mmCIF file with all atom_site columns, C-alpha atoms in Angstrom:
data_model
loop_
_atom_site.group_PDB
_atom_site.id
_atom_site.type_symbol
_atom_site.label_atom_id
_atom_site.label_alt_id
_atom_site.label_comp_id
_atom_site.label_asym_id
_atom_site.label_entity_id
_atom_site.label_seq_id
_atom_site.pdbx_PDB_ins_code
_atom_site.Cartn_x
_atom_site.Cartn_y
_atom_site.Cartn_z
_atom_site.occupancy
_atom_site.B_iso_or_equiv
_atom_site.pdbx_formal_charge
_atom_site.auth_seq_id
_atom_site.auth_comp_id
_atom_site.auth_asym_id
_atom_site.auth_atom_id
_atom_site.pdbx_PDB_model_num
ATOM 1   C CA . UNK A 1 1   ? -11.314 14.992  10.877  1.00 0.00 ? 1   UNK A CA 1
ATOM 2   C CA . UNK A 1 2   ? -13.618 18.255  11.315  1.00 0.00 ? 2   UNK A CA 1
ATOM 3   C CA . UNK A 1 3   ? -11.473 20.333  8.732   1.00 0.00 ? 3   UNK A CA 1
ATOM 4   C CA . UNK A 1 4   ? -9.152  19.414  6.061   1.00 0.00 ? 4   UNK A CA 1
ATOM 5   C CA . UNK A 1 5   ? -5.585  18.127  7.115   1.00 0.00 ? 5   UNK A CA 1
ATOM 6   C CA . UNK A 1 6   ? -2.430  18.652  5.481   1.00 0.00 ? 6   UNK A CA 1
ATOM 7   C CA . UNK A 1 7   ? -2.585  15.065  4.666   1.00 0.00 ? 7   UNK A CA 1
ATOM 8   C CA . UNK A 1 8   ? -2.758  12.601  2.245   1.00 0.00 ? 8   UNK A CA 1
ATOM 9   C CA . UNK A 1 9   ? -4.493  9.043   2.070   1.00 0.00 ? 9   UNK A CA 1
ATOM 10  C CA . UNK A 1 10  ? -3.413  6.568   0.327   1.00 0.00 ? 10  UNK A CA 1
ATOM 11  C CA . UNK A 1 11  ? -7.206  3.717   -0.011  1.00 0.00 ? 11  UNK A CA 1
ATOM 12  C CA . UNK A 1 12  ? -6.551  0.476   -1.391  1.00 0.00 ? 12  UNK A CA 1
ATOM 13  C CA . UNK A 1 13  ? -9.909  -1.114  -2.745  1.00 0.00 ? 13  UNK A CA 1
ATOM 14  C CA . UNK A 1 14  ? -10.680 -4.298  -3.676  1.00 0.00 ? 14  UNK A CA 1
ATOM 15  C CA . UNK A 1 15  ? -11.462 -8.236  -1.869  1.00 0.00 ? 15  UNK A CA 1
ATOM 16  C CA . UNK A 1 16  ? -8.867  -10.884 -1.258  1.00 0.00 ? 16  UNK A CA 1
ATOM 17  C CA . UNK A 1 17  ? -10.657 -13.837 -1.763  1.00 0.00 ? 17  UNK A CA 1
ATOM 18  C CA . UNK A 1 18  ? -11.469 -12.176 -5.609  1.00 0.00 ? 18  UNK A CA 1
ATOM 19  C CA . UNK A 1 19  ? -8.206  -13.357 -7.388  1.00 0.00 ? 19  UNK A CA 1
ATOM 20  C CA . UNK A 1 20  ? -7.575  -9.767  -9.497  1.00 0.00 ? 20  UNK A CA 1
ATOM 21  C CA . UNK A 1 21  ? -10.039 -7.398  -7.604  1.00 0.00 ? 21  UNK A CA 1
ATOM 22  C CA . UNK A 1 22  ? -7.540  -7.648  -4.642  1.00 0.00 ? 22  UNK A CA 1
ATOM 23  C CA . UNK A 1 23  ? -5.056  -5.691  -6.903  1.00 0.00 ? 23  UNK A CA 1
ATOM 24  C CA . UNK A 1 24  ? -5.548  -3.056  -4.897  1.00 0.00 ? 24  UNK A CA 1
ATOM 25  C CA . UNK A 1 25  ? -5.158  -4.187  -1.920  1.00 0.00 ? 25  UNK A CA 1
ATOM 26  C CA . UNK A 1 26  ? -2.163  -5.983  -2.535  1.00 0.00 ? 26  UNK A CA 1
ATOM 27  C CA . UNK A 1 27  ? -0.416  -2.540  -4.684  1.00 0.00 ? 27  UNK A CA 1
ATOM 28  C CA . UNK A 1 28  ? -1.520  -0.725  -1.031  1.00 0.00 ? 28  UNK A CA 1
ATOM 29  C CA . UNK A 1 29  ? 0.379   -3.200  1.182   1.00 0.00 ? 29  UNK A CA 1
ATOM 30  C CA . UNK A 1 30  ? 3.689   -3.223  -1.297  1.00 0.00 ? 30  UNK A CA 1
ATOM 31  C CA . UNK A 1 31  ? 3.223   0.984   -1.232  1.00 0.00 ? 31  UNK A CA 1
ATOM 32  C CA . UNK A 1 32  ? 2.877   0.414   2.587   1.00 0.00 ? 32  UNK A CA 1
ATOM 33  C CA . UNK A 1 33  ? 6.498   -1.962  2.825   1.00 0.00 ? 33  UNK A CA 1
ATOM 34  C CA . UNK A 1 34  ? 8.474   0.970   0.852   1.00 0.00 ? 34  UNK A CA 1
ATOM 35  C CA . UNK A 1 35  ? 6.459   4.776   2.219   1.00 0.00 ? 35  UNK A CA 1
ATOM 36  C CA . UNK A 1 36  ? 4.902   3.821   5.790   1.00 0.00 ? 36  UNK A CA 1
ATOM 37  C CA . UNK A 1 37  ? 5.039   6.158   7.784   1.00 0.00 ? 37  UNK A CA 1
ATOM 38  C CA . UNK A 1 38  ? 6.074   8.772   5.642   1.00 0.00 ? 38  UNK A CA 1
ATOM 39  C CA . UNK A 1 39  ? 5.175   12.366  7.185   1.00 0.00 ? 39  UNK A CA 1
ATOM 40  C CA . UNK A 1 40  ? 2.310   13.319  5.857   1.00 0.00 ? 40  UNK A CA 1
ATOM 41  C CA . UNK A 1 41  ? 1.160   10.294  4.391   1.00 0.00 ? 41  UNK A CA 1
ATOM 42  C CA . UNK A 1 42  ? -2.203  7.757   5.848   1.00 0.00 ? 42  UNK A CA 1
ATOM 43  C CA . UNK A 1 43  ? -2.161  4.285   4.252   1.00 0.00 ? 43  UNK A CA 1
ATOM 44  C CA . UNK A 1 44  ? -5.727  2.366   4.264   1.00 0.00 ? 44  UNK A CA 1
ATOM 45  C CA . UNK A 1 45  ? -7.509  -0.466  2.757   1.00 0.00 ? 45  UNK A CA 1
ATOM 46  C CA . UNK A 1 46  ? -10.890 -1.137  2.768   1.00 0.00 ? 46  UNK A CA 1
ATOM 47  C CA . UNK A 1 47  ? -13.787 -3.732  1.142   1.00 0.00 ? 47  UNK A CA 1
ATOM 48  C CA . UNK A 1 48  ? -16.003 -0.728  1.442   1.00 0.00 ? 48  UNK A CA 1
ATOM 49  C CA . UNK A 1 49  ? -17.570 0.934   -1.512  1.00 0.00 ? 49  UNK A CA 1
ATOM 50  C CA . UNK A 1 50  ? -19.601 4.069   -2.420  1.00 0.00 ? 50  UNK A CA 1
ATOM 51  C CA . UNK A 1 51  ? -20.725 6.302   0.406   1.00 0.00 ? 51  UNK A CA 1
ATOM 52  C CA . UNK A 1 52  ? -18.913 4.339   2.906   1.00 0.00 ? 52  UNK A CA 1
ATOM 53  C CA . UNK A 1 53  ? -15.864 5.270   1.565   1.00 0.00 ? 53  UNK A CA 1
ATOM 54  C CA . UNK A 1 54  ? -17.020 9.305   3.135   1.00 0.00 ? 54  UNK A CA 1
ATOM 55  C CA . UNK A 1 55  ? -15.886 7.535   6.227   1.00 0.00 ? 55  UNK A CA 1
ATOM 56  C CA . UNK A 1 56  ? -12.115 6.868   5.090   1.00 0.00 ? 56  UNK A CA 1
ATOM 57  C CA . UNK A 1 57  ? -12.094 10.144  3.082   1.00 0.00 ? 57  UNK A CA 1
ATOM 58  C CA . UNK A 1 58  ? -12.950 13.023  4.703   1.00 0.00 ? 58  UNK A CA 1
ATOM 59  C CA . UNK A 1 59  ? -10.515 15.584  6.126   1.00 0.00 ? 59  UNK A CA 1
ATOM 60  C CA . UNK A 1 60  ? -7.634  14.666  3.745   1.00 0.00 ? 60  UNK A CA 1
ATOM 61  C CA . UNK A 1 61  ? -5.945  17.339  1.567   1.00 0.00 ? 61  UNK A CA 1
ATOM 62  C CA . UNK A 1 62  ? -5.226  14.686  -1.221  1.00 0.00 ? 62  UNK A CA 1
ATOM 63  C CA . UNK A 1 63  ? -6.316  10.807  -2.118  1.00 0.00 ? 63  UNK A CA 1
ATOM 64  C CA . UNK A 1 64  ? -5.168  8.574   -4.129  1.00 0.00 ? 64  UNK A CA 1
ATOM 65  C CA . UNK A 1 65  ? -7.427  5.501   -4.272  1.00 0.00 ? 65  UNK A CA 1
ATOM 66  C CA . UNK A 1 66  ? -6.002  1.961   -6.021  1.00 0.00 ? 66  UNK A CA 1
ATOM 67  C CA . UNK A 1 67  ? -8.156  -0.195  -7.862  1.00 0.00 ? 67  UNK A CA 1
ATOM 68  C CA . UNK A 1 68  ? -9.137  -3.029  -9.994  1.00 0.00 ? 68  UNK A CA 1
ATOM 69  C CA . UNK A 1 69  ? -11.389 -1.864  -12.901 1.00 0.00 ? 69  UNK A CA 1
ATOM 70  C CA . UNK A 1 70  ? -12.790 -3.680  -15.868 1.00 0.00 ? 70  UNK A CA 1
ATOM 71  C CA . UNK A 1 71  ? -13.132 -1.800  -18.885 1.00 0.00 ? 71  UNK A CA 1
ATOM 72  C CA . UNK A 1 72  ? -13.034 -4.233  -21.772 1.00 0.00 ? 72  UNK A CA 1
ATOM 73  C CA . UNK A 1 73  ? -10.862 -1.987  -23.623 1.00 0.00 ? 73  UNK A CA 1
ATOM 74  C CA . UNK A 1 74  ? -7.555  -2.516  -21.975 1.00 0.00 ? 74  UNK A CA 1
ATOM 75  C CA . UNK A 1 75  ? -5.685  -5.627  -21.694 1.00 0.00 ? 75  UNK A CA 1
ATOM 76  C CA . UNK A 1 76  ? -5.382  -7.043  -18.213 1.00 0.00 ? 76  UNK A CA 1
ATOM 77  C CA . UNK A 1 77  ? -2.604  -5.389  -16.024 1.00 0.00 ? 77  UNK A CA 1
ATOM 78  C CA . UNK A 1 78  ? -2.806  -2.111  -17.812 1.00 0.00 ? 78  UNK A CA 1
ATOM 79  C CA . UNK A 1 79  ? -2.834  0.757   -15.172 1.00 0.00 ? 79  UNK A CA 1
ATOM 80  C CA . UNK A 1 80  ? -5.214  3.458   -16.045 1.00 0.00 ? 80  UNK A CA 1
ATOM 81  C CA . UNK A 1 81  ? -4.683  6.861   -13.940 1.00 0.00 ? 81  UNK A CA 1
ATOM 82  C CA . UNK A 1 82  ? -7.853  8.771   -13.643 1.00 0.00 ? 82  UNK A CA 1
ATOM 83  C CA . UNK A 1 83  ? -8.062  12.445  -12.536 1.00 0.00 ? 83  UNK A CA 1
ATOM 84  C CA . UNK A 1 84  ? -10.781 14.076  -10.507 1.00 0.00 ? 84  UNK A CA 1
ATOM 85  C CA . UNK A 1 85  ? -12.401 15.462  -13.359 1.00 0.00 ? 85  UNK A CA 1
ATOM 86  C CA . UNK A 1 86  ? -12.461 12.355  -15.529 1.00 0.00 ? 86  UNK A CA 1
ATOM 87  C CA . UNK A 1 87  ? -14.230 9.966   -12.654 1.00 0.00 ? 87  UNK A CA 1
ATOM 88  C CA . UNK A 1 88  ? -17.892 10.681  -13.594 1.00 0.00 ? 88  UNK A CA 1
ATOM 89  C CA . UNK A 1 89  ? -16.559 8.879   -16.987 1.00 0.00 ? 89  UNK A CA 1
ATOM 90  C CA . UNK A 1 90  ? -15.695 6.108   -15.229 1.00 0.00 ? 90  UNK A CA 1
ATOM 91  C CA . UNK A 1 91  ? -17.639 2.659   -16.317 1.00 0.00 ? 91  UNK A CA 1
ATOM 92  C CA . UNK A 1 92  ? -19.474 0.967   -13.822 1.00 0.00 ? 92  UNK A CA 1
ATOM 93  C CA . UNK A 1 93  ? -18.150 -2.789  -14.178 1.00 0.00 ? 93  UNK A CA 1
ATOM 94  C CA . UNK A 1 94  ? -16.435 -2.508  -10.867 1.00 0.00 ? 94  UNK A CA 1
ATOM 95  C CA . UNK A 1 95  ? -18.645 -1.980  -7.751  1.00 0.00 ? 95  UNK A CA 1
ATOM 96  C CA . UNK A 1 96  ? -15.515 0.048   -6.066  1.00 0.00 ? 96  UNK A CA 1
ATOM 97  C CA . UNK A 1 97  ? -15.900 2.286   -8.630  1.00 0.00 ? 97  UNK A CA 1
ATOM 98  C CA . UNK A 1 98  ? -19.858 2.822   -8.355  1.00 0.00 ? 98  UNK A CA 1
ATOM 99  C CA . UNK A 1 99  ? -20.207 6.151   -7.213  1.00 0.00 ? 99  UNK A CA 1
ATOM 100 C CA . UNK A 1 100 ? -16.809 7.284   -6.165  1.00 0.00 ? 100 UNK A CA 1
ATOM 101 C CA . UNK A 1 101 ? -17.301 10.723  -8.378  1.00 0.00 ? 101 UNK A CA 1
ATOM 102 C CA . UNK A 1 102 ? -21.029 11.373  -6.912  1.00 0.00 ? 102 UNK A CA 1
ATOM 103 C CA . UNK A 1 103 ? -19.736 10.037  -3.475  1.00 0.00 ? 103 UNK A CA 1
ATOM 104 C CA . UNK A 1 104 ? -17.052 12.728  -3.595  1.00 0.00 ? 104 UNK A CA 1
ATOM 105 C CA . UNK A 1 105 ? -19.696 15.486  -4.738  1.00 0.00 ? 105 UNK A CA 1
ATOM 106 C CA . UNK A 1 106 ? -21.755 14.659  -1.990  1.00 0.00 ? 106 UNK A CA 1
ATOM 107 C CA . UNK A 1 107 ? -19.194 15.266  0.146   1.00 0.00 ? 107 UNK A CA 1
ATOM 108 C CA . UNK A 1 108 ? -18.618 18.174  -0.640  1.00 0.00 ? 108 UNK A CA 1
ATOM 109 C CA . UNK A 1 109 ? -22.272 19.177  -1.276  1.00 0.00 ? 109 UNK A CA 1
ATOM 110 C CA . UNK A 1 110 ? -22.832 18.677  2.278   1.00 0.00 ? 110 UNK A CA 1
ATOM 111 C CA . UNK A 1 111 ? -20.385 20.746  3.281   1.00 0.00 ? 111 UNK A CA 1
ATOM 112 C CA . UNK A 1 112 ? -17.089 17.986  4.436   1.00 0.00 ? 112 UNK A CA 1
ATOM 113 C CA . UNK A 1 113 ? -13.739 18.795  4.183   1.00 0.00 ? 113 UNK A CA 1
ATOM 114 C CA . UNK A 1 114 ? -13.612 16.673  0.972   1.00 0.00 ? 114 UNK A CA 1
ATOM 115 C CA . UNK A 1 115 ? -9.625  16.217  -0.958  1.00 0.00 ? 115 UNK A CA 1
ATOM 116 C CA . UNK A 1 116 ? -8.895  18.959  -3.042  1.00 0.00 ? 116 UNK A CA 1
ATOM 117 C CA . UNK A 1 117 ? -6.617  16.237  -5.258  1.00 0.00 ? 117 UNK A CA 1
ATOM 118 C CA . UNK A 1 118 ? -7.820  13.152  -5.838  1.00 0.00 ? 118 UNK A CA 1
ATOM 119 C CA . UNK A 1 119 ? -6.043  10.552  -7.954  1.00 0.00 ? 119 UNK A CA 1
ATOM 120 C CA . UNK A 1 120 ? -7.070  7.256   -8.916  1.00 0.00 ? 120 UNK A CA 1
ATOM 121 C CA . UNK A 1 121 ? -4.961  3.985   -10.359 1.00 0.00 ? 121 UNK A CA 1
ATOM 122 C CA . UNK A 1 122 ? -7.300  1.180   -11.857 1.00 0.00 ? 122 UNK A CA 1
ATOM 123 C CA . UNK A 1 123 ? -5.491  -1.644  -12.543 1.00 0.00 ? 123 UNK A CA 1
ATOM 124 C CA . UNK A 1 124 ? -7.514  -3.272  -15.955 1.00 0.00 ? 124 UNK A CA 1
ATOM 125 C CA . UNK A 1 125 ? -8.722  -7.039  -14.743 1.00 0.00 ? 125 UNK A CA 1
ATOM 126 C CA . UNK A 1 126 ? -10.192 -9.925  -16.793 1.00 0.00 ? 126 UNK A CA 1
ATOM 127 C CA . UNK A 1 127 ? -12.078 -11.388 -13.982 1.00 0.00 ? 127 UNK A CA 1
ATOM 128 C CA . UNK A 1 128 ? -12.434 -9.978  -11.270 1.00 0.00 ? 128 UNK A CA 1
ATOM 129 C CA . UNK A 1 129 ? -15.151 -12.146 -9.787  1.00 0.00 ? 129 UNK A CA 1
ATOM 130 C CA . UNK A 1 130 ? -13.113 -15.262 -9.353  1.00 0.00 ? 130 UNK A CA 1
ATOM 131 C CA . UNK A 1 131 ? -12.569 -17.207 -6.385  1.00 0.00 ? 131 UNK A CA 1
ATOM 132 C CA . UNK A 1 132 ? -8.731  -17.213 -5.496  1.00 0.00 ? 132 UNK A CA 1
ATOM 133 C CA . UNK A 1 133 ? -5.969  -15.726 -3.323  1.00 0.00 ? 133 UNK A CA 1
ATOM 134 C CA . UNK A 1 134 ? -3.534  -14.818 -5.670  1.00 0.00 ? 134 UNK A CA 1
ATOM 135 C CA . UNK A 1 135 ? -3.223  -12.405 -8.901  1.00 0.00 ? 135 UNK A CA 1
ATOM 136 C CA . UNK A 1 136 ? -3.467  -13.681 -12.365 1.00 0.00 ? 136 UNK A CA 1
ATOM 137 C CA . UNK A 1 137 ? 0.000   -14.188 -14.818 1.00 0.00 ? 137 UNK A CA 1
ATOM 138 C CA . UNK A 1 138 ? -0.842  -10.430 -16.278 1.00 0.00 ? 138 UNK A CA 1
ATOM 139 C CA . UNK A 1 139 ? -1.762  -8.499  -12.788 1.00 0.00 ? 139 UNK A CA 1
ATOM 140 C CA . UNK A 1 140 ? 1.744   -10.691 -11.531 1.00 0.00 ? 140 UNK A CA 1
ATOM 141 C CA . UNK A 1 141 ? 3.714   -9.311  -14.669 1.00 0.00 ? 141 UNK A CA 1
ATOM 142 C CA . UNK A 1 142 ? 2.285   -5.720  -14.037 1.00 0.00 ? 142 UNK A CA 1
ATOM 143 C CA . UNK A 1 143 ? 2.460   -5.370  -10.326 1.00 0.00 ? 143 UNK A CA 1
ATOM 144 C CA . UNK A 1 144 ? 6.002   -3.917  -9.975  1.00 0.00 ? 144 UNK A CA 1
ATOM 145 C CA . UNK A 1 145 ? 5.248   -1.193  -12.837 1.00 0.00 ? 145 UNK A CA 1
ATOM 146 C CA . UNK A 1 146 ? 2.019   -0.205  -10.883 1.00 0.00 ? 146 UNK A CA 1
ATOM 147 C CA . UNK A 1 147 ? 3.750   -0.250  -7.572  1.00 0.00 ? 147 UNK A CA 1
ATOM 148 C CA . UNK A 1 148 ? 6.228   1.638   -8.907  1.00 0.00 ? 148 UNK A CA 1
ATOM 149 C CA . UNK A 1 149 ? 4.248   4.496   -10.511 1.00 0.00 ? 149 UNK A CA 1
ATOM 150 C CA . UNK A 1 150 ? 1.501   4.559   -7.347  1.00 0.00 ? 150 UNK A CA 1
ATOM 151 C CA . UNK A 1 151 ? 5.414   5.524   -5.358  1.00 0.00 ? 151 UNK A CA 1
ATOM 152 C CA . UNK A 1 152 ? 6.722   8.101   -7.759  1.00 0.00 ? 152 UNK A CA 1
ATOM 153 C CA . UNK A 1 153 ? 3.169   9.872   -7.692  1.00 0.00 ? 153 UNK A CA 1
ATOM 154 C CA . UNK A 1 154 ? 2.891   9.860   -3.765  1.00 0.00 ? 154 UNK A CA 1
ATOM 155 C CA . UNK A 1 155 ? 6.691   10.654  -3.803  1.00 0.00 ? 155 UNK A CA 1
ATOM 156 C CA . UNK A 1 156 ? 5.777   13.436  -6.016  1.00 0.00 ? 156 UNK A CA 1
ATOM 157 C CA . UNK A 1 157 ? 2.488   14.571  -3.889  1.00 0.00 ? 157 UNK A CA 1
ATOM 158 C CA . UNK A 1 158 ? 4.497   14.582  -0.320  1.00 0.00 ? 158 UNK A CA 1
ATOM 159 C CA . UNK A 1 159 ? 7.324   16.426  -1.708  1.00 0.00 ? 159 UNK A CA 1
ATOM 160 C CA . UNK A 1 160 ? 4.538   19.747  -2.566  1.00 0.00 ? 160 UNK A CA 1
ATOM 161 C CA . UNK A 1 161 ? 3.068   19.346  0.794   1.00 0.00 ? 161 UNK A CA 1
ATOM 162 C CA . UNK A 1 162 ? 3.605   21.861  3.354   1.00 0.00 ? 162 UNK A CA 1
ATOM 163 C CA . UNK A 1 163 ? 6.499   21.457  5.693   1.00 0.00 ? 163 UNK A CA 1
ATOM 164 C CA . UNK A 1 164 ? 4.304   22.016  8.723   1.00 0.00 ? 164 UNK A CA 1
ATOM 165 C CA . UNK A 1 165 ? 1.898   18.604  9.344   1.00 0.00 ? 165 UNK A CA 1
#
């Protein structure tokens, strides 16, 4: 994409053989069962992290990016929405995380067509450096909420676009 697009994309982050840090991935494939192909609306996952993510990025109107994070301060499963403005505050114990508020000013520094309205959902892990193919008790407990919330914002988001895509 050369210029920005009337679109959103939806970027699911994380690793499925890392029990919780595929959180995001798996949240992206549930949002996937319920909005694909909803006008408007790109759905993406990725293992990718900092400026790599420029690749999946650019050209969109909006993004909303899905995470595992580990702040410490949070008890596992607890969804923490982040704004634009707030992701230079971020903490740095996820390597998803690294760099997404720099990797967006770059960007835009350089002159992309970089989302106007970005949105991020970091799902709070214990561990997110085990081996393991499936989510702990408390990411299993919270995954409906999350999924839940990640629809009612994109629900929310498609509704203001345009009507011409």
């Amino acid at each position: 994409m050369s210029e920005t697009s009337n679109r959103i994309l939806l970027l699911g982050l994380g690793n499925d053989i890392l029990t919780d840090d595929a959180v995001g991935l798996n949240v992206v494939r549930e949002v996937r069962q319920r909005l694909g192909g909803a006008p408007g609306l790109d759905i993406q996952e990725t293992m990718e992290m900092g400026l790599t993510l420029l690749d999946f990025i650019v050209g969109y109107r909006a993004l909303v990016l899905v995470d595992s994070i580990q702040t410490g301060t949070a008890s596992p499963g607890h969804l923490h929405e982040i704004d634009a403005a707030s992701l230079k505050l971020l903490p740095t114990n996820t390597p998803h995380f690294l760099g997404i508020g720099e990797t967006l000013a770059l960007g835009r520094k350089l002159g992309l067509p970089m989302p106007e309205e970005v949105r991020v959902f970091a799902i709070e892990v214990g561990d997110p450096f085990t081996l393991g193919t499936s989510l702990t008790p408390a990411l299993q407990e919270a995954f409906p909420n999350v999924v839940e919330r990640v629809v009612a914002v994109l629900e929310e988001m498609l509704r203001a676009l345009p009507t011409q895509l």
